[in-house]
C-alpha positions in Angstrom: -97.2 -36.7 3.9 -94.6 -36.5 7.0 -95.5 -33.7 9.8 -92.8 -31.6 8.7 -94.3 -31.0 5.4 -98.1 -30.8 6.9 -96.5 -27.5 8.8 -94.8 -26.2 5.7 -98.1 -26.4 4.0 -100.3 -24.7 6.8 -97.3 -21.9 7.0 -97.7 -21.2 3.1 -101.3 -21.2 3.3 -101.1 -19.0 6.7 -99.0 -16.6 4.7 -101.0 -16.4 2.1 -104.1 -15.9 3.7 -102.9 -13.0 5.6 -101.4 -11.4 1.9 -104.9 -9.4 1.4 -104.4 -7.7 5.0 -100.7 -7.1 4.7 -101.2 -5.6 0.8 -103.9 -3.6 3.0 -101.9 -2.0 5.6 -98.9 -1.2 3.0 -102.0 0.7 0.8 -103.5 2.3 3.5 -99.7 3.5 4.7 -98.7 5.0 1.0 -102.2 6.6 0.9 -101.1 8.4 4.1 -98.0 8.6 2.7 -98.9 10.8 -0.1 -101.0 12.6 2.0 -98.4 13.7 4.2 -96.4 14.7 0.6 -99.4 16.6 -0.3 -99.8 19.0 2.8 -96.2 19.5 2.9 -96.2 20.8 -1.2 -99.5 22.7 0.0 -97.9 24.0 3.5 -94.7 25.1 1.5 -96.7 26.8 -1.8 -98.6 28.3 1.0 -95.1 29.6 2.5 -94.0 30.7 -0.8 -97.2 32.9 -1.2 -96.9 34.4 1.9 -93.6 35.2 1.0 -94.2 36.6 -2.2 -97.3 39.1 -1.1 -94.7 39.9 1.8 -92.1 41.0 -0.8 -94.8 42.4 -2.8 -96.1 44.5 0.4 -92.4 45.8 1.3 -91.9 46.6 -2.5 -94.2 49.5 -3.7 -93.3 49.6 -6.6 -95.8 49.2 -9.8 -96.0 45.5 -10.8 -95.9 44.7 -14.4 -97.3 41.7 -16.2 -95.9 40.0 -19.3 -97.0 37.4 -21.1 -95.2 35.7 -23.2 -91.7 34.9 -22.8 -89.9 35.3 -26.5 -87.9 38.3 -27.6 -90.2 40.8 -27.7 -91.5 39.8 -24.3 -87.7 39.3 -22.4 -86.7 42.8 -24.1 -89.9 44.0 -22.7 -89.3 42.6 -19.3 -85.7 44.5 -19.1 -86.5 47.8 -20.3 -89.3 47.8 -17.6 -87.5 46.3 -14.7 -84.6 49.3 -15.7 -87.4 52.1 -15.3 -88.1 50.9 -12.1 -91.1 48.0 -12.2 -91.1 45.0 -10.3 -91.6 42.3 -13.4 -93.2 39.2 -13.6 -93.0 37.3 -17.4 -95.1 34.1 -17.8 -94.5 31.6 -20.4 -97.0 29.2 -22.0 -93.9 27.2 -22.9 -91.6 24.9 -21.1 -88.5 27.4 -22.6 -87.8 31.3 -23.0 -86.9 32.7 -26.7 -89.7 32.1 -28.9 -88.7 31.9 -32.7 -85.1 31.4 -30.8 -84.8 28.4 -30.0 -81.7 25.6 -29.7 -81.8 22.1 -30.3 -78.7 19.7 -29.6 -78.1 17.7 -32.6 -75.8 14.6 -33.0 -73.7 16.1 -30.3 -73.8 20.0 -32.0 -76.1 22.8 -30.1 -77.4 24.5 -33.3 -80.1 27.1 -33.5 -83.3 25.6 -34.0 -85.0 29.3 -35.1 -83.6 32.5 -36.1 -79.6 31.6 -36.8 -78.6 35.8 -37.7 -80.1 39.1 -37.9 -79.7 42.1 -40.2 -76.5 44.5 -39.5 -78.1 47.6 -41.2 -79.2 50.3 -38.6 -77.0 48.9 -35.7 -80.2 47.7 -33.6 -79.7 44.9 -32.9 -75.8 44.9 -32.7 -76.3 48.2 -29.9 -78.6 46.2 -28.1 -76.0 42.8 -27.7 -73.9 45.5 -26.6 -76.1 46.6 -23.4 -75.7 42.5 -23.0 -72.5 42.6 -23.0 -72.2 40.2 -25.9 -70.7 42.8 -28.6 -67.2 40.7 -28.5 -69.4 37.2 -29.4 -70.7 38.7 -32.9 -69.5 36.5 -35.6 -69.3 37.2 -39.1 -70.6 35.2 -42.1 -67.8 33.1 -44.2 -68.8 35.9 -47.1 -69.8 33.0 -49.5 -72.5 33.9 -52.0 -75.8 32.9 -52.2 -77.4 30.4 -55.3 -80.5 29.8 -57.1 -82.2 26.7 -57.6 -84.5 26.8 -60.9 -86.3 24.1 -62.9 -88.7 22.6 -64.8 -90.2 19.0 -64.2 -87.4 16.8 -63.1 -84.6 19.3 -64.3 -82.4 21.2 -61.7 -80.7 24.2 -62.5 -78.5 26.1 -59.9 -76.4 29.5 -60.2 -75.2 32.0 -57.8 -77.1 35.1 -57.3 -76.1 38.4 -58.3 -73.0 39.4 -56.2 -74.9 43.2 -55.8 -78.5 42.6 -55.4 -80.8 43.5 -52.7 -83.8 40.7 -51.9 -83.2 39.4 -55.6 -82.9 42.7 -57.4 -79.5 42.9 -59.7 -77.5 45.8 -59.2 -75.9 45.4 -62.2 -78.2 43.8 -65.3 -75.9 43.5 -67.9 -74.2 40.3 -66.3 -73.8 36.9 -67.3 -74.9 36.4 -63.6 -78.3 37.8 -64.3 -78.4 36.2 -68.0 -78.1 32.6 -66.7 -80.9 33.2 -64.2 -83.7 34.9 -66.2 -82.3 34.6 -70.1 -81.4 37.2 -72.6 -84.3 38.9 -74.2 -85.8 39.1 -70.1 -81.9 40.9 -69.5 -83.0 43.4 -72.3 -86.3 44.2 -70.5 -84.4 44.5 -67.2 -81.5 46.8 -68.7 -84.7 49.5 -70.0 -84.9 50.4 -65.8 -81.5 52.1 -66.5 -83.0 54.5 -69.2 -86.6 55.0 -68.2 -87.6 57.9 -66.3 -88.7 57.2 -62.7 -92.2 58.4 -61.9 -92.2 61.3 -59.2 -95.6 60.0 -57.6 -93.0 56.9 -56.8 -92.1 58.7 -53.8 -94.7 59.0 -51.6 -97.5 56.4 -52.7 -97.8 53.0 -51.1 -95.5 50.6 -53.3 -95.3 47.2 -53.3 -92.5 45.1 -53.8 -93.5 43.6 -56.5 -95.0 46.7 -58.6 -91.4 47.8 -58.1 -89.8 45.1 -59.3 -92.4 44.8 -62.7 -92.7 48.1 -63.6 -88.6 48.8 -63.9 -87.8 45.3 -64.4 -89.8 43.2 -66.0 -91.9 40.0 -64.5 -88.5 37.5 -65.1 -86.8 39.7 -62.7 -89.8 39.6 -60.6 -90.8 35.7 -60.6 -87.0 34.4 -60.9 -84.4 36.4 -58.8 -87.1 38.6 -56.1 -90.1 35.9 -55.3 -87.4 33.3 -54.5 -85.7 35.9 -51.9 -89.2 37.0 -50.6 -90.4 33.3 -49.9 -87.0 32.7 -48.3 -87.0 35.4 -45.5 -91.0 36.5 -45.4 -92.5 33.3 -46.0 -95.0 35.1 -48.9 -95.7 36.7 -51.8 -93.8 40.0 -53.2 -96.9 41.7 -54.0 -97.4 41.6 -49.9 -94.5 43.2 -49.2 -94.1 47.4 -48.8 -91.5 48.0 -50.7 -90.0 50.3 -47.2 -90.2 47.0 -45.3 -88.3 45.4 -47.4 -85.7 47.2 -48.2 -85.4 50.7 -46.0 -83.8 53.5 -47.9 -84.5 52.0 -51.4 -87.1 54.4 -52.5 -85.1 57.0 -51.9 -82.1 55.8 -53.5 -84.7 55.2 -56.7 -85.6 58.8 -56.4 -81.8 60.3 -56.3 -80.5 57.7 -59.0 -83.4 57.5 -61.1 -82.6 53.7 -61.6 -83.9 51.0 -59.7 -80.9 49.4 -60.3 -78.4 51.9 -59.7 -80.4 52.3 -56.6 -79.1 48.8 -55.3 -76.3 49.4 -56.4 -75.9 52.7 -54.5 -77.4 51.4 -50.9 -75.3 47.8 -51.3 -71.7 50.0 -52.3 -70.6 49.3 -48.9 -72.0 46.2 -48.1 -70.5 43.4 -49.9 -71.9 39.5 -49.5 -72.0 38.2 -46.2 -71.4 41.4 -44.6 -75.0 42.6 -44.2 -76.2 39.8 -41.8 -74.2 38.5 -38.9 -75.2 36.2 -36.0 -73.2 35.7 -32.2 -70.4 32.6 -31.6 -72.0 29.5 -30.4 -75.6 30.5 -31.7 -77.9 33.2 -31.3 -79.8 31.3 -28.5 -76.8 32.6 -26.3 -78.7 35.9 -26.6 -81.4 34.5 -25.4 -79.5 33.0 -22.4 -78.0 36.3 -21.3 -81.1 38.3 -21.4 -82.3 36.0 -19.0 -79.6 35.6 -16.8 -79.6 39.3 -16.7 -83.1 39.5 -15.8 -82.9 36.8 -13.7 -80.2 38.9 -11.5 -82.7 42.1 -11.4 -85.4 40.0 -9.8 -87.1 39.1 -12.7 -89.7 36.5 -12.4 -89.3 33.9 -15.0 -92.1 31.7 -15.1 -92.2 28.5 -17.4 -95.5 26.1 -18.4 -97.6 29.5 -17.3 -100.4 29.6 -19.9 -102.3 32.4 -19.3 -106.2 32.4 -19.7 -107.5 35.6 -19.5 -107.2 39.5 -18.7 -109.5 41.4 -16.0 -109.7 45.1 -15.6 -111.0 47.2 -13.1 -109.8 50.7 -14.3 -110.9 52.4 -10.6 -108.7 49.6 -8.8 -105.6 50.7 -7.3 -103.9 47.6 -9.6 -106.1 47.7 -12.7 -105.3 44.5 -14.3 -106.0 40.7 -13.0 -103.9 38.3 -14.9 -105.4 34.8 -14.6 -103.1 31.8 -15.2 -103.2 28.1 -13.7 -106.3 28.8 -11.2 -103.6 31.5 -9.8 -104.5 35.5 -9.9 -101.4 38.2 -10.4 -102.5 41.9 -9.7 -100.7 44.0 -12.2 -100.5 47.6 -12.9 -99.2 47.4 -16.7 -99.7 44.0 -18.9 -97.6 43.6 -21.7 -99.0 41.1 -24.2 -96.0 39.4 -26.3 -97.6 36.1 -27.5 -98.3 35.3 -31.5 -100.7 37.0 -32.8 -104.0 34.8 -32.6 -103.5 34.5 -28.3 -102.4 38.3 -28.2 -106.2 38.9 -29.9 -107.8 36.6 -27.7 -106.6 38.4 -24.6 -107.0 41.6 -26.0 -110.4 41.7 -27.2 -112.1 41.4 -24.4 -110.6 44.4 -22.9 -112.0 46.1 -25.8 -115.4 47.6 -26.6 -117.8 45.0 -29.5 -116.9 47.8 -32.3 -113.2 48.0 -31.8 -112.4 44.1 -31.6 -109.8 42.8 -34.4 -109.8 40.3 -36.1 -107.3 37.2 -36.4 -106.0 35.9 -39.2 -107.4 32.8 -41.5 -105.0 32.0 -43.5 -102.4 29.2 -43.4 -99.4 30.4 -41.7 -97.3 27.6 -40.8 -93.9 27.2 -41.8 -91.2 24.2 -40.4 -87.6 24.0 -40.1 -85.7 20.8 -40.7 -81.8 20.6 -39.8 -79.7 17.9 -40.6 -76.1 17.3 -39.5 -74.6 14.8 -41.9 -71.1 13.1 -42.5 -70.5 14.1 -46.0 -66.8 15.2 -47.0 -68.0 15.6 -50.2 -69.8 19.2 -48.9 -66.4 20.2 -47.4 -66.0 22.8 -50.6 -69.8 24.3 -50.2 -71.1 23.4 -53.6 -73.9 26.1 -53.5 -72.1 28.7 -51.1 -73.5 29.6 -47.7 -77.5 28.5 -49.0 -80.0 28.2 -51.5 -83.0 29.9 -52.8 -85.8 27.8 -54.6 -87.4 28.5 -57.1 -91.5 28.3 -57.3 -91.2 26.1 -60.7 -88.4 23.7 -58.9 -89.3 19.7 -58.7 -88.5 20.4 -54.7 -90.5 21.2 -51.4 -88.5 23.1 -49.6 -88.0 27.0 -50.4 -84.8 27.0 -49.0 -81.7 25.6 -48.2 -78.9 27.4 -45.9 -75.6 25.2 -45.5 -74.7 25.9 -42.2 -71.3 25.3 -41.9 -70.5 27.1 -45.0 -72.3 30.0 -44.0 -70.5 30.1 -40.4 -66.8 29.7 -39.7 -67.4 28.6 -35.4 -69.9 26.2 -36.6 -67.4 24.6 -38.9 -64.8 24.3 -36.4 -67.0 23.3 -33.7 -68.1 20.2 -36.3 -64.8 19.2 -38.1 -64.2 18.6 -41.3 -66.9 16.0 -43.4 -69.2 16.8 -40.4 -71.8 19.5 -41.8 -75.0 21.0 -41.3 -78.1 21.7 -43.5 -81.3 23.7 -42.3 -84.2 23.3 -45.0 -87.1 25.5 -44.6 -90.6 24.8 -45.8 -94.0 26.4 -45.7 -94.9 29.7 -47.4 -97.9 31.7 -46.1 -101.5 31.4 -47.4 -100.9 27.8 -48.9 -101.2 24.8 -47.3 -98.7 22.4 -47.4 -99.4 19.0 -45.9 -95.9 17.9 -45.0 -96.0 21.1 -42.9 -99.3 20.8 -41.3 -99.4 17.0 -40.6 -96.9 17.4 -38.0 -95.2 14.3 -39.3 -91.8 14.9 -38.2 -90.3 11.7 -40.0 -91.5 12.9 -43.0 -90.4 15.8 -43.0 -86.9 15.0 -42.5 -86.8 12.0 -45.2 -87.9 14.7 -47.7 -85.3 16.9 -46.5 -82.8 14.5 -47.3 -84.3 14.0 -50.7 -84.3 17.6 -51.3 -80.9 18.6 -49.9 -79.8 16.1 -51.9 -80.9 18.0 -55.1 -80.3 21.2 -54.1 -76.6 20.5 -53.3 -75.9 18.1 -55.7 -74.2 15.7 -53.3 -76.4 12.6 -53.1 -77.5 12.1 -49.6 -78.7 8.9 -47.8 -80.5 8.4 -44.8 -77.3 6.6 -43.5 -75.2 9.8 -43.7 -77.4 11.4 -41.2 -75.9 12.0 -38.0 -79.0 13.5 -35.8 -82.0 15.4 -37.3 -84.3 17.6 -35.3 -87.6 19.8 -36.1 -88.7 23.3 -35.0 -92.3 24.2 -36.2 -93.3 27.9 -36.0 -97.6 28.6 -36.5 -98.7 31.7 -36.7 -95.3 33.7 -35.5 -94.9 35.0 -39.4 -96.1 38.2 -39.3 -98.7 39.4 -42.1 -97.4 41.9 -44.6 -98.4 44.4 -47.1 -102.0 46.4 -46.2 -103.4 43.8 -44.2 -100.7 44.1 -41.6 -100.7 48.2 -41.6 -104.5 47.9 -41.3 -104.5 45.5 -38.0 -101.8 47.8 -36.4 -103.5 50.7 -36.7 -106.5 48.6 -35.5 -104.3 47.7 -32.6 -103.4 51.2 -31.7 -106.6 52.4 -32.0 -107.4 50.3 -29.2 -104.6 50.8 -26.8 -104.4 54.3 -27.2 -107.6 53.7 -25.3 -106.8 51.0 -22.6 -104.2 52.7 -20.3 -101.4 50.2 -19.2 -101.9 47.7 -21.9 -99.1 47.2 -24.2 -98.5 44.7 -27.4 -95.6 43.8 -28.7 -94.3 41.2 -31.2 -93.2 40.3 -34.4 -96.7 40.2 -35.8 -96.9 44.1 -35.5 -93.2 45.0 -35.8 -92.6 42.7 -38.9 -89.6 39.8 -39.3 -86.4 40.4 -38.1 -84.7 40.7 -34.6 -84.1 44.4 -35.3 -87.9 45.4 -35.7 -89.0 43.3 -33.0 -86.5 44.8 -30.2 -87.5 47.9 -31.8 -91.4 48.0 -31.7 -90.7 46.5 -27.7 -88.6 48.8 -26.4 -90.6 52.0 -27.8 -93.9 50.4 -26.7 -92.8 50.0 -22.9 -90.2 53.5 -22.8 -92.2 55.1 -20.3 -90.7 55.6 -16.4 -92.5 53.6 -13.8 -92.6 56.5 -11.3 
């Protein structure tokens, strides 16, 4: 070996014997490296306390609390910022909207949740107003709605009644209603027109269903309403008060003495399409102005904010300790607008042993599968603007709405062959393991299948653009006398608890009009 290589040699070996040392200084400098990174996060968290409780000091007015960060809550927040709080909303999630919710798929950003909401009463129209959004509502195409039925393998599909309300025929004697539920079941329907209506009908508690049976006939009642029902509540008809349902219907039966002439009579002026409407680009954008709004009063929006618990010391000058995160918020009013089974758990220990409610045990998950597809084959709608499924159909989903047939932006914002498919599944009380497994690729290859049936445009996986998944638990709210009896339980309690509100679907009922409702009467008080 020549003395040159002899000193290469030594060098290697000098090099690597002083590796251990030299991996030990470059450890030992990160370590203080990330030290140095962890005071200055510590020193400027500190900073932005101090700065806070400063704001908080030179600000005297009350400080309200709300906890969750959906509709009910946001609407909350803004009402009470207007009258004067300071507001501080904390959200379990990483995003603000709740049952709202966006997803971008294959290029398209598509509502993920609740796509419309009802135009009767003006609600929820007024209240896009106040966010200035009145000039974004967008109407429906106006095409009618089908009917999937069937038996075993066999798919049969019509279009609904033109003038029916949640399934019920304004007019019986109709081919429409024939093709759906047969002749002799027509008859039975057609005896509503000459039987007298029952006077005690006005004022008892009336289900949908009873309704539907007694002045209809059980055809009317499993094929045209349960399909309708299972579509927008998720449940049964016999759940359902028949003045949650359909507002104004009883008394219509009353001053027409027809059940049928009493659709007939509240749907006069509202034909197809017209009696839903949603906002251009999505209703998500409603969700983006409320908190852009609130965000400019001072608003604090807080994201991935779980909260754990509610303290209360009612002889403290700030009553309410709101504990989220290891952190501690001092709160004069709490407003609780989470699902139901979190709003219970934060509720009940507020609440005297004897008063505490119960939760709910039954299933109550429900998922949402949209599909944007290259199919120019769906370019003429072949089953309108959606599709309602039968109990008895050879299918899993409940119900289809076609997207792009149903809204005219959505079309033009996808192009023509380009359309979209939302396919719901889930009904309350029964479980459904394609639901509950959350198995998202499942769940998509058997909404392929069953669009494919539904529309009658076969469908492969290959015409799939992009695919995405929203899964709602425990956001349906209950119906019928279960849910009248835990909002009464509810009121009970707050009536009793001074500067706790609730607020939420799950005590307003479905639909964007009852929720903004129920939260802005349960927070209309002045702060000073």
């Amino acid at each position: 070996m020549s003395k040159d290589q002899r000193s290469e040699n030594v060098a290697e070996a000098s090099t690597r014997a002083e590796t251990p040392k030299a991996r030990r200084v470059i450890a030992s400098d990160a370590a203080a490296h990330a030290l140095r990174l962890l005071e200055k996060v510590r020193s400027a968290t500190e900073a932005q306390a101090h700065k806070r409780a400063a704001k908080d000091a030179a600000d005297p007015a009350p400080h309200a609390v709300v906890i969750g960060g959906g509709v009910a809550g946001l609407v909350a927040a803004r009402d009470l910022r207007q009258t004067g709080h300071r507001v501080t909303v904390l959200e379990a999630a990483d995003g603000f909207g709740g049952c709202v919710r966006r997803a971008e798929v294959a290029g398209l950003q598509l509502d993920a949740g609740a796509e419309s909401f009802a135009v009767r009463g003006g609600t929820v129209g007024s209240y896009l107003d106040e966010l200035d959004l009145s000039g974004s509502i967008a109407a429906t195409s106006g095409a009618s709605a089908w009917l999937i039925q069937g038996e075993g393998e066999k798919i049969l599909a019509n279009p609904l009644p033109a003038t029916s309300l949640m399934g019920i025929p304004g007019h019986v004697r109709t081919d429409e209603v024939r093709h759906l539920i047969g002749r002799a079941a027509t008859v039975r329907a057609a005896a509503d027109l000459i039987t007298p209506m029952s006077k005690k009908w006005a004022t008892e508690p009336l289900s949908l269903a009873e309704v539907v049976r007694s002045r209809m006939g059980q055809a009317v009642l499993d094929e045209l309403v349960a399909p309708v029902v299972n579509g927008v509540y998720s449940t049964d008809p016999a759940q359902i008060d028949i003045d949650a349902a359909a507002p104004g219907l009883r008394a219509a039966m009353q001053s027409t003495g027809s059940l049928a002439r009493a659709v007939a009579q509240l749907q006069s002026s509202a034909p197809a399409g017209s009696r839903v409407a949603g906002l251009d680009g999505g209703m998500y954008t409603m969700i983006e102005a409320l908190a852009g709004q609130l965000q400019a009063a001072g608003v604090s929006l807080v994201r991935n904010s779980p909260v754990t618990a509610i303290s209360r010391q009612p002889q403290a000058e700030q009553p309410y300790t709101v504990h989220t995160l290891g952190q501690e918020l001092k709160a004069d009013r709490v407003v609780i607008a989470t699902p139901a089974e979190p709003a219970l758990g934060l509720l009940n220990p507020l609440l005297p042993a004897d008063q505490q409610i119960e939760g709910r045990s039954e299933a109550n998950a429900i998922a949402l599968a949209t599909l944007v597809v290259d199919k120019p084959e769906l370019d003429e709608a072949p089953r309108g603007s959606g599709v309602l499924v039968s109990r008895g159909a050879p299918l899993v989903a409940k119900a289809l709405t076609h997207a792009t047939a149903k809204w005219p932006w959505l079309a033009e914002q996808a192009g023509p062959g380009t359309h979209v498919v939302r396919l719901s599944f889930g009904r309350i009380g029964e479980h459904e393991p394609i639901v509950e497994s959350d198995d998202d690729a499942q769940l998509i290859a058997q909404a392929v299948k069953d669009a494919s049936k539904i529309l009658g445009v076969q469908l492969q996986q290959e015409d799939v653009l992009g695919s995405a998944v929203s899964r709602f638990n425990d956001m349906v709210p209950l119906q019928g006398g279960a849910a009248a009896q835990r909002r009464a339980q509810v009121q009970q309690a707050l009536d009793d608890l001074d500067g706790v509100d609730v607020v939420g679907a799950w005590l307003a009922g479905t639909g964007l009009a009852r929720v903004i409702a129920q939260a802005r009467r349960a927070v209309a008080i002045s702060a000073r």
